[in-house]
Short mmCIF file of C-alpha atoms in Angstrom, two decimals:
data_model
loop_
_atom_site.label_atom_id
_atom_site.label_comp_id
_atom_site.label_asym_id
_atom_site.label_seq_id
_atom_site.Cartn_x
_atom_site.Cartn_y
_atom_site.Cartn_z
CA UNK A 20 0.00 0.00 0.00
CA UNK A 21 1.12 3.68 -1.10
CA UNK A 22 2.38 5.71 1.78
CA UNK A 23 0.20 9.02 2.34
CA UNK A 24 2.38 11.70 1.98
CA UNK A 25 2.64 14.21 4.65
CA UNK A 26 2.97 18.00 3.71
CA UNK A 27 4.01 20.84 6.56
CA UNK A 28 2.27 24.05 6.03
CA UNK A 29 4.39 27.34 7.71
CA UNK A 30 1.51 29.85 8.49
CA UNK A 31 -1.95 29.53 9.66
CA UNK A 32 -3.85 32.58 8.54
CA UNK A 33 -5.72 33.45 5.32
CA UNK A 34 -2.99 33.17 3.09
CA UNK A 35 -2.46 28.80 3.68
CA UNK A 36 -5.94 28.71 3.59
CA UNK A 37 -6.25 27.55 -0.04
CA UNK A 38 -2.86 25.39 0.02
CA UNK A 39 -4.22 23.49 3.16
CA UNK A 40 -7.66 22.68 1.08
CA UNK A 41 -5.80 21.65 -2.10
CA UNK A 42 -3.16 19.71 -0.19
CA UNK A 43 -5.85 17.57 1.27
CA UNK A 44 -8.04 17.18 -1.93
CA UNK A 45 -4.91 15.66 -3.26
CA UNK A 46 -5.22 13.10 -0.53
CA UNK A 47 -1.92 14.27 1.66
CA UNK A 48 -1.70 14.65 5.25
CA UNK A 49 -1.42 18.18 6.35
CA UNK A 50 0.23 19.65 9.27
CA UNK A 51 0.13 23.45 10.37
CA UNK A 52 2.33 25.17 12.10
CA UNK A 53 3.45 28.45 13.33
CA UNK A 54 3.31 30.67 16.63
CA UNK A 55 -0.21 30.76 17.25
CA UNK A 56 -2.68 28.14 19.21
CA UNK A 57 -5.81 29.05 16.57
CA UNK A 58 -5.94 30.03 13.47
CA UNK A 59 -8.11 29.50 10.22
CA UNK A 60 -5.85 27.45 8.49
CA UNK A 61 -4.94 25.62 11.79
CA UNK A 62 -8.72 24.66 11.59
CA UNK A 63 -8.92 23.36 8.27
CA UNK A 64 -5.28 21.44 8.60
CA UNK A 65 -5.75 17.65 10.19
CA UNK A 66 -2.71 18.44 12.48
CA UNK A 67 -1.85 21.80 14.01
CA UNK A 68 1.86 22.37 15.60
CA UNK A 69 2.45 25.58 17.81
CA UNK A 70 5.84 26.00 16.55
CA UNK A 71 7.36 29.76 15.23
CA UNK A 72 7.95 29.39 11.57
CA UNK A 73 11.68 30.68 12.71
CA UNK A 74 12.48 28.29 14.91
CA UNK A 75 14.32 25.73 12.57
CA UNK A 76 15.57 23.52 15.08
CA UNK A 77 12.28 22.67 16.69
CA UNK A 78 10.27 22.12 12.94
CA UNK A 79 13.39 19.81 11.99
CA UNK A 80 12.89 17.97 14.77
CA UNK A 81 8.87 17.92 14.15
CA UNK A 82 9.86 16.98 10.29
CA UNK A 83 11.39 14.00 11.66
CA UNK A 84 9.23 12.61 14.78
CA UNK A 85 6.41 12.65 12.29
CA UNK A 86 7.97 11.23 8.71
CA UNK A 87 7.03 14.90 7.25
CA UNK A 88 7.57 14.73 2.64
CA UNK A 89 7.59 18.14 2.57
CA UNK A 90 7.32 21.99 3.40
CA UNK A 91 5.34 24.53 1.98
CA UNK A 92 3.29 27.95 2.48
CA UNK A 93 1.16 30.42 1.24
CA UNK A 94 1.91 33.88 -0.54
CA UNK A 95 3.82 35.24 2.65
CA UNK A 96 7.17 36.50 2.16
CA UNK A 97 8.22 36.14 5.25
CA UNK A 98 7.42 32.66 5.53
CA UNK A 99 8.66 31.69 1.98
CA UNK A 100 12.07 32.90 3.60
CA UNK A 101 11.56 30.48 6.49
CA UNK A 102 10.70 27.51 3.98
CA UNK A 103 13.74 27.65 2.07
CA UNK A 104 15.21 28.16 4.81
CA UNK A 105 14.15 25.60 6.76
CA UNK A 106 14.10 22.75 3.28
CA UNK A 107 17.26 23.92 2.71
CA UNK A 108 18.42 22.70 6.33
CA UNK A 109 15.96 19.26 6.54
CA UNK A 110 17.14 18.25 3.42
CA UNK A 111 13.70 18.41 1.31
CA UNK A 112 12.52 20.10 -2.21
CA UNK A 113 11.90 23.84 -2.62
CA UNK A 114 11.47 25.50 -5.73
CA UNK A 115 13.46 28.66 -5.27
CA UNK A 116 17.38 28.79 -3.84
CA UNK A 117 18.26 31.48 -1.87
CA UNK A 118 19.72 33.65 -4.04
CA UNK A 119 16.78 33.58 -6.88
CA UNK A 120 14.47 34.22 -3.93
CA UNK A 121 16.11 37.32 -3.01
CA UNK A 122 16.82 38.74 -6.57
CA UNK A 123 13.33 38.45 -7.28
CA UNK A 124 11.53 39.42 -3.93
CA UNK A 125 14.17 42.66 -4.27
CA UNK A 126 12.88 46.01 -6.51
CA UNK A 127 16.03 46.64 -6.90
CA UNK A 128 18.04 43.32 -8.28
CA UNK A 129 14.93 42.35 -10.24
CA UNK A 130 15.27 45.96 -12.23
CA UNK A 131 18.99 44.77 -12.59
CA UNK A 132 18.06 41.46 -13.33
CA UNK A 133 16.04 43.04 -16.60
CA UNK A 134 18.22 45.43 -17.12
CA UNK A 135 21.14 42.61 -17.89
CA UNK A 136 18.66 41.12 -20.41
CA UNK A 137 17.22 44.17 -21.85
CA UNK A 138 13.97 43.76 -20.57
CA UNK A 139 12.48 46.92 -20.08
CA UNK A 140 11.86 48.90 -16.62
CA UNK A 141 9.88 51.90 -14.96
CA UNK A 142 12.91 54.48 -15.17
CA UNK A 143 14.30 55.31 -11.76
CA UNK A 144 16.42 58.01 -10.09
CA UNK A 145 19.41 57.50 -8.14
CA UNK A 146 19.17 57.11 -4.48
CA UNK A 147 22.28 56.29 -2.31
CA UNK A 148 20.63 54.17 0.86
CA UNK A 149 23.97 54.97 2.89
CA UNK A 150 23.91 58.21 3.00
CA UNK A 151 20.48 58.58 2.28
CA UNK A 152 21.59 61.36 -0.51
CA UNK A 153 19.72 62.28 -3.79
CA UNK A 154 19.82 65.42 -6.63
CA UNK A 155 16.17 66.48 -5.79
CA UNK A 156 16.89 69.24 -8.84
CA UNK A 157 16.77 66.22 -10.77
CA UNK A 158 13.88 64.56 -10.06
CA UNK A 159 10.88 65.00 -12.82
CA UNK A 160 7.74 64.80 -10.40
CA UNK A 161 5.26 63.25 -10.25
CA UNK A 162 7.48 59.93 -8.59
CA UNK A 163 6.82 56.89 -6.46
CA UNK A 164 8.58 55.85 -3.73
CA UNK A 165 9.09 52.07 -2.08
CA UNK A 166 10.98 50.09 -0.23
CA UNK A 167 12.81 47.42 -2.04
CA UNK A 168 11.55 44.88 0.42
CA UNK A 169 8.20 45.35 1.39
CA UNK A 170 4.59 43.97 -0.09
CA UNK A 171 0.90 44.97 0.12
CA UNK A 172 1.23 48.41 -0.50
CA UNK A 173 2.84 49.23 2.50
CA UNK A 174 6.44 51.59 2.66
CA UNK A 175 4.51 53.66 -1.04
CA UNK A 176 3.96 57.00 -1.35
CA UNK A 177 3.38 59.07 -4.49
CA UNK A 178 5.27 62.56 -4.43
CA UNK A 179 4.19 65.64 -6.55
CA UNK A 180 7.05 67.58 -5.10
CA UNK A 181 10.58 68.01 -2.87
CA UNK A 182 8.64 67.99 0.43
CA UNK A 183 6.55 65.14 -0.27
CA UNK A 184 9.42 63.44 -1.27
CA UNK A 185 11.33 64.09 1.63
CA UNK A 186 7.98 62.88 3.40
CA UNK A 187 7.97 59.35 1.01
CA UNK A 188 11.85 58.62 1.57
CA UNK A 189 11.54 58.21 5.37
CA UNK A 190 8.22 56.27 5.22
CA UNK A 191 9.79 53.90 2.75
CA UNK A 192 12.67 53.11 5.04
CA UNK A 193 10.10 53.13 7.91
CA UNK A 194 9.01 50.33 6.02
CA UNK A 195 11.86 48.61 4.53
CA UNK A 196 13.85 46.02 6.43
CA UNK A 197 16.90 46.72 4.84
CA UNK A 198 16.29 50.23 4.85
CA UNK A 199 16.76 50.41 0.87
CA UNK A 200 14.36 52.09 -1.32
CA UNK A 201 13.81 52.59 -5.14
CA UNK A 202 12.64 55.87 -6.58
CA UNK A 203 10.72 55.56 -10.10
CA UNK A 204 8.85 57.58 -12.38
CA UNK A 205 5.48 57.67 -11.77
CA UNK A 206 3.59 55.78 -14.38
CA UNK A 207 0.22 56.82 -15.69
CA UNK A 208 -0.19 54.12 -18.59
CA UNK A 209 -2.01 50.83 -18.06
CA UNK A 210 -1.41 48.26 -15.34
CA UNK A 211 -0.89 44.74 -16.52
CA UNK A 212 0.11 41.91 -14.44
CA UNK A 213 1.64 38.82 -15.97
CA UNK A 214 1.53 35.02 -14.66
CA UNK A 215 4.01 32.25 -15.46
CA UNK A 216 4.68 28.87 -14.80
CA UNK A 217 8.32 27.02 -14.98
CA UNK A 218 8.51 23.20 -15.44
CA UNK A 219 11.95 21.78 -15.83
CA UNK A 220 13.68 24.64 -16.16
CA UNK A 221 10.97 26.02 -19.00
CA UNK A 222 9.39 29.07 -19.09
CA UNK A 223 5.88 29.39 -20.16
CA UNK A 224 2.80 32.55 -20.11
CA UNK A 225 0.07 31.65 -18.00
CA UNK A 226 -1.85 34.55 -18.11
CA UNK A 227 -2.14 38.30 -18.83
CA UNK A 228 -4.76 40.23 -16.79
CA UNK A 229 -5.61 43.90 -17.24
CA UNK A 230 -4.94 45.08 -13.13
CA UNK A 231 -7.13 47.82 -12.32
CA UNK A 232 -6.65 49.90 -9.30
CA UNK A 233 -8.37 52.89 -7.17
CA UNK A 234 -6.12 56.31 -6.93
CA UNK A 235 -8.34 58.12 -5.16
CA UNK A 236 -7.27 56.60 -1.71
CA UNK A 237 -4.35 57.93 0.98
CA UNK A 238 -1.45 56.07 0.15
CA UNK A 239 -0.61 53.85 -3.29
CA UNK A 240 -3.13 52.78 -6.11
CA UNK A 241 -4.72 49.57 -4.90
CA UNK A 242 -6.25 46.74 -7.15
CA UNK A 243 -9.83 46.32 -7.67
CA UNK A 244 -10.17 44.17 -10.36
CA UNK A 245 -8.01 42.04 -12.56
CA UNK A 246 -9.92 40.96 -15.90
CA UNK A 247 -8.43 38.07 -17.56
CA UNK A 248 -7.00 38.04 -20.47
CA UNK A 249 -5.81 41.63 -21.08
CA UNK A 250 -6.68 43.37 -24.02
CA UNK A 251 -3.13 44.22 -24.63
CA UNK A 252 -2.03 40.26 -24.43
CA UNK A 253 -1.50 40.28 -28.45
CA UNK A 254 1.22 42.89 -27.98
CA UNK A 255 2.68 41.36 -25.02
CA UNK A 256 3.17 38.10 -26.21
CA UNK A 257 4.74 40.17 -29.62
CA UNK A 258 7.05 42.40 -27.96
CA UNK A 259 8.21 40.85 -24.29
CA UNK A 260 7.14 37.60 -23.82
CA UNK A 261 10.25 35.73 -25.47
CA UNK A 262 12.48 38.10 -23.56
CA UNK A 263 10.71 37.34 -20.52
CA UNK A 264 11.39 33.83 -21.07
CA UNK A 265 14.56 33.70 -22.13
CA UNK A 266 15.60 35.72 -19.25
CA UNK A 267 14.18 33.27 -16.53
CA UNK A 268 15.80 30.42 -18.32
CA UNK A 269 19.25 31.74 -18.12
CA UNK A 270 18.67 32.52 -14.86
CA UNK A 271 18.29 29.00 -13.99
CA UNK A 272 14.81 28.86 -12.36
CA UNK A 273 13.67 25.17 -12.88
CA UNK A 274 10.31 25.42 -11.01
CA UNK A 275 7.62 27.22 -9.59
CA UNK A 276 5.61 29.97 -10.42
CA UNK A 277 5.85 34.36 -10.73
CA UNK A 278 3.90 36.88 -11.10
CA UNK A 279 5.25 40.17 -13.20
CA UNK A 280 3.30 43.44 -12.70
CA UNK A 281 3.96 45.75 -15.79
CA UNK A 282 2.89 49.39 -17.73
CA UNK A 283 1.62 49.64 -20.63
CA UNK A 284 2.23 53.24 -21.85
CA UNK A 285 3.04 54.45 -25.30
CA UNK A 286 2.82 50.75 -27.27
CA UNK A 287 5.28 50.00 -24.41
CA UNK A 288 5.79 47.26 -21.38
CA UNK A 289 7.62 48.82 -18.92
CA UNK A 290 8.32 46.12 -15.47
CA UNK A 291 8.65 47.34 -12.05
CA UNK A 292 7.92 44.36 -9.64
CA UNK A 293 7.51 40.71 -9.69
CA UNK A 294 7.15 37.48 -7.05
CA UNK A 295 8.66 34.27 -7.69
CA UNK A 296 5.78 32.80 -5.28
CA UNK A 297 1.89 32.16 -5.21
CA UNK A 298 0.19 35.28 -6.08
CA UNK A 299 -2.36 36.63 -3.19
CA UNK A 300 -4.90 37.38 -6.44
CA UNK A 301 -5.07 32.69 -6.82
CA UNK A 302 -4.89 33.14 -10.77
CA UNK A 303 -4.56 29.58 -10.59
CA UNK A 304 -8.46 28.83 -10.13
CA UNK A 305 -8.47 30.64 -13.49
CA UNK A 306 -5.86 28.70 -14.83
CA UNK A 307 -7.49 25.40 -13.56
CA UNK A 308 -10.52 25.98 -14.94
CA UNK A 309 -9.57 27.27 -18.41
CA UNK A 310 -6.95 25.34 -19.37
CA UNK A 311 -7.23 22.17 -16.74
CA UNK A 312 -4.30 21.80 -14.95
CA UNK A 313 -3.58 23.83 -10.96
CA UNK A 314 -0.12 25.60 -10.63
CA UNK A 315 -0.90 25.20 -6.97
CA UNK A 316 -1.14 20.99 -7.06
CA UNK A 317 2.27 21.44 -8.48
CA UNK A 318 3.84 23.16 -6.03
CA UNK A 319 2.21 21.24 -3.54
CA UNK A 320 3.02 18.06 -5.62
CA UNK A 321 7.08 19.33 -5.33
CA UNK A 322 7.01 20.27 -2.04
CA UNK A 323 6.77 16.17 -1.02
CA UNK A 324 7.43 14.52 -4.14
CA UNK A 325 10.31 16.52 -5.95
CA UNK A 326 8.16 16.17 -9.19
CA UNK A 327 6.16 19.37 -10.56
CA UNK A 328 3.48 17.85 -12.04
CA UNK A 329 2.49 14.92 -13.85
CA UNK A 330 2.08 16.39 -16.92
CA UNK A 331 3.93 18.67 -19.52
CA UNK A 332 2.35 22.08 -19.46
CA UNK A 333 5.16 24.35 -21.36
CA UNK A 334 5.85 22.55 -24.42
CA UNK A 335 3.41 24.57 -25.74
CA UNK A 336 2.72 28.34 -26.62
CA UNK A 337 1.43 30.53 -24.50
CA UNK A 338 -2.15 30.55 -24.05
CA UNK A 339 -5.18 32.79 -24.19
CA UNK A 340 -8.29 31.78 -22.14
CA UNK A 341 -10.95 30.92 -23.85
CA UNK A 342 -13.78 32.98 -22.49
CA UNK A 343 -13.79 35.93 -19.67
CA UNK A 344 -12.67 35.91 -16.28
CA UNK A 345 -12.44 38.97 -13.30
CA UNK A 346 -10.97 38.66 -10.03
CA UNK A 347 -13.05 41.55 -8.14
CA UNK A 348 -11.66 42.70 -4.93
CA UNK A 349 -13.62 45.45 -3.37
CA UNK A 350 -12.36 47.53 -1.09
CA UNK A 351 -14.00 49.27 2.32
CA UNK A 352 -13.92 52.38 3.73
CA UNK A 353 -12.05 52.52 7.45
CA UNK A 354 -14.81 51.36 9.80
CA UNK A 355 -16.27 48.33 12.13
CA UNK A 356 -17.68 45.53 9.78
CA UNK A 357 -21.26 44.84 11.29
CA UNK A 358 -22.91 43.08 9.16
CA UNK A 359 -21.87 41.14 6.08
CA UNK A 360 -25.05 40.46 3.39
CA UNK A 361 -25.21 38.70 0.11
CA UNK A 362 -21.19 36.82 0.19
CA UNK A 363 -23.39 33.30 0.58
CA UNK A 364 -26.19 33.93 -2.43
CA UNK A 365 -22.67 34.81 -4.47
CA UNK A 366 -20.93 32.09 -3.52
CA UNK A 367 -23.98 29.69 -4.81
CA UNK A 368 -23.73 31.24 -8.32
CA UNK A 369 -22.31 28.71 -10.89
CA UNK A 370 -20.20 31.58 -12.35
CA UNK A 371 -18.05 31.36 -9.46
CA UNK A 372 -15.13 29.63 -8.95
CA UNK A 373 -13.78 30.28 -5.73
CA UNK A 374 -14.60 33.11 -2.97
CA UNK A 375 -11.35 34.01 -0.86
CA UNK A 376 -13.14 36.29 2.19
CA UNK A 377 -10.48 38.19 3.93
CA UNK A 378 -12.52 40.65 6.42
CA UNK A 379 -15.25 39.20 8.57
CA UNK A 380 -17.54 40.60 10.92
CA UNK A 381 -16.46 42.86 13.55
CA UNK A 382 -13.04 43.37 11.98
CA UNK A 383 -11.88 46.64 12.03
CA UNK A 384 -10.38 48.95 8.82
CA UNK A 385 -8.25 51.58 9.75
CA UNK A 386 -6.08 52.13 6.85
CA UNK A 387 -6.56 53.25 3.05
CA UNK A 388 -3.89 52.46 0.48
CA UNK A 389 -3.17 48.80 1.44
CA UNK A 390 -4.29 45.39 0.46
CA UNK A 391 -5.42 45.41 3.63
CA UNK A 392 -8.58 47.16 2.28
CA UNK A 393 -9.55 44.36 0.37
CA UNK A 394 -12.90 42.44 2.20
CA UNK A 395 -12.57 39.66 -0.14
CA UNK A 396 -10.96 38.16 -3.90
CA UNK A 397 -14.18 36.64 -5.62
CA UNK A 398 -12.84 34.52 -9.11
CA UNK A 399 -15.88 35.23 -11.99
CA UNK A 400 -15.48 33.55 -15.19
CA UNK A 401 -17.88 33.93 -17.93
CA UNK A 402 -18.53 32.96 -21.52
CA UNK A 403 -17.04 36.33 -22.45
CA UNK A 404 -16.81 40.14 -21.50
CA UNK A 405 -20.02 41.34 -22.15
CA UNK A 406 -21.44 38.02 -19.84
CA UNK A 407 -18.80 38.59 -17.47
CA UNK A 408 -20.17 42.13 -17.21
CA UNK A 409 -23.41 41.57 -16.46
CA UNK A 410 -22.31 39.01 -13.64
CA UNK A 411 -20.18 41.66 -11.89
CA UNK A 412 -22.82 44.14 -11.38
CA UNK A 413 -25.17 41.40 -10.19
CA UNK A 414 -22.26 40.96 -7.28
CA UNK A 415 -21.93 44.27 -6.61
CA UNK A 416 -25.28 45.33 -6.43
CA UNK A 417 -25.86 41.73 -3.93
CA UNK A 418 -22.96 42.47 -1.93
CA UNK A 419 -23.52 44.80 0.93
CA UNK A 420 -20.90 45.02 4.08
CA UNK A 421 -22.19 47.58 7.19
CA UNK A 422 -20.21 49.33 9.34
CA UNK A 423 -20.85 49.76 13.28
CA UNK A 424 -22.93 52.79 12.16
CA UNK A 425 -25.53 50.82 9.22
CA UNK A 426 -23.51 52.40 6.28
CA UNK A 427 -22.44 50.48 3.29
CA UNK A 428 -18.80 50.28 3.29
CA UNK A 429 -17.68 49.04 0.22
CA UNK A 430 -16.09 51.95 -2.17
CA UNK A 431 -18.27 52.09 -5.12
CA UNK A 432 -17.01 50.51 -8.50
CA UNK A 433 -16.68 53.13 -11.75
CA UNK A 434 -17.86 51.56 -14.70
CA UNK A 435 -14.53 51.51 -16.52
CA UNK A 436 -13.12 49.60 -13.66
CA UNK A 437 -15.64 46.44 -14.29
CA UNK A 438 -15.99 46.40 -17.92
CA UNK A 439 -13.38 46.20 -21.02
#
């Protein structure tokens, strides 16, 4: 009889949530761990360990008292650190060395990293992080500012002048754990985000998704909506996607999956960030269901097998899906959540795929400009846009979340933002 594998999951919040359910549809034992004595993951998991994802001695041990395949997590930098740390050390798969996770989880190297193979970049302006020294005479404003480190919005400020500059410098290093920042032009073309897969060392396009975001908030843009495919994927795949590929290759990633968040401005790509890890927005439930195959299972699959996948999914071109797909993620106003009405009628829709709540009641908002606005990443696919239109206001207008005082706190979508 087949051993049942047994999978170790760093993290038991929201973002192992999904990797906990998969791991156990795939019939593997799953064990939680980190710091905490609850937690929804922990819930989900058939074994919970209260053990700090940093404390590599004691989860080695735990890896061996209980025969453990494998080690994996969710889309948390922090604790993607700690896995390849910790694999590294117990002797068991991980997709990503070191040094590839830090080039790509840094601003900075990536940039570098496409500037050694021409891809193109979001023009920046020199910043020295010693001496914290810049030519503010030089500087073309409007610019954004961010730490080279940091994720979810957090450390980003956009500066119309010297003094807000100033202002964005010191909360990017606020923010920063290596107190380095990058300083770029401030981009006003299209937002495109980019999803790939690499099997064996081969690099293959995923996805392309139009990523729409609010700028009327304190702090950075934030995403509201990512429509799949974009309506710039033509040009994409005709002007960057080979470099793209090529570039990965020779950088020697064999595995895994990354996200790439782009502009579009002026019949132009221009990169700025990417994450060799799960992506918080699960493109992989549209991925799953259009072309039939779950970058997640193959992680998971690696993680306590040291195979990623069972079947060759880059051999071919890259693909475009073949209908429409959205993932909405509304945002709320600072407040008390109250009351939550209309998630489980949405839910029961056949359109949807996969509902990823992040903000329940009596959870508390208090800051703008974050991910942390987002109440919740619902995955719509339809037969195409017009379809997938029609389906989004239907959520929206069923949707209602109440603050502590009976107001709706949901920001209200535009029209553009919903609709290609």
């Amino acid at each position: 009889m087949k051993k049942q594998k047994k999978l170790l999951v760093l993290g038991g919040t929201m973002s192992t949530l999904d990797v906990v359910k998969t791991a156990k549809h795939m019939g593997i034992e799953v064990t939680v761990a980190d710091y905490l004595e609850d937690g929804i993951a922990k819930k989900e998991a058939d074994h919970a360990a209260i053990i700090s994802t940093t404390d590599y001695l004691a989860l080695i041990n735990y890896i061996q008292e209980h025969d453990i395949d494998g080690v994996f997590t969710g889309a948390s930098e922090f604790n993607i650190k700690n896995m390849i740390e910790l694999c590294e050390k117990a002797g068991l798969p991980v997709y990503a060395s070191k040094e590839q996770w830090d080039i790509c989880s840094n601003k900075k190297r990536f940039k570098k990293l496409c500037e050694q193979y021409e891809v193109p970049t979001v023009p920046a302006y020199s910043f020295d992080s010693q001496t914290q020294s810049i030519d503010y005479a030089s500087i073309h404003y409007p610019v954004i500012v961010k730490p080279v480190d940091s994720y979810s919005g957090h450390g980003i400020s956009i500066c119309q002048n010297a003094l807000e500059l100033k202002a964005g410098i010191e909360y990017a290093l606020e923010n920063s754990i290596s107190k380095q920042l990058i300083i770029e032009k401030y981009m006003r073309g299209k937002n495109v985000e980019a999803y790939y897969i690499v099997q064996n060392g081969k690099v293959k396009l995923m996805s392309l998704s139009d990523r729409i975001t609010r700028n009327d908030q304190d702090g950075s843009p934030v995403p509201v909506a990512f429509h799949h495919p974009s309506k710039y994927i033509q040009k994409y795949i005709t002007k960057v996607n080979d470099k793209v590929c090529a570039m990965f290759e020779n950088f020697g990633l064999k595995q895994g999956v990354f996200f790439m968040e782009a502009f579009y401005d002026e019949d132009n790509f221009y990169f700025y960030e990417m994450g060799y890890r799960l992506n918080a927005t699960m493109e992989y439930k549209f991925v799953e269901h259009f072309e039939h195959y779950n970058p997640l299972e193959f992680m998971i699959q690696y993680a306590v097998e040291g195979i990623f996948g069972n079947k060759s999914v880059t051999d071919t071109k890259a693909s475009i899906f073949q209908g429409a797909a959205c993932e909405l993620s509304p945002l709320l106003k600072k407040g008390t959540i109250s009351k939550i009405e209309g998630l489980e009628e949405i839910k029961q829709d056949a359109s949807i795929l996969y509902v990823h709540q992040l903000h329940f009641e009596q959870d508390r908002i208090d800051s703008t400009g974050t991910l942390d606005q987002n109440f919740a990443r619902i995955h719509v696919v339809a037969a195409n846009s017009d379809l997938l239109y029609d389906k989004i206001k239907w959520i929206l207008k069923t949707l209602r979340v109440y603050d502590e005082h009976g107001e709706q706190m949901i920001l209200p979508y535009r029209k553009e933002e919903v609709t290609r």
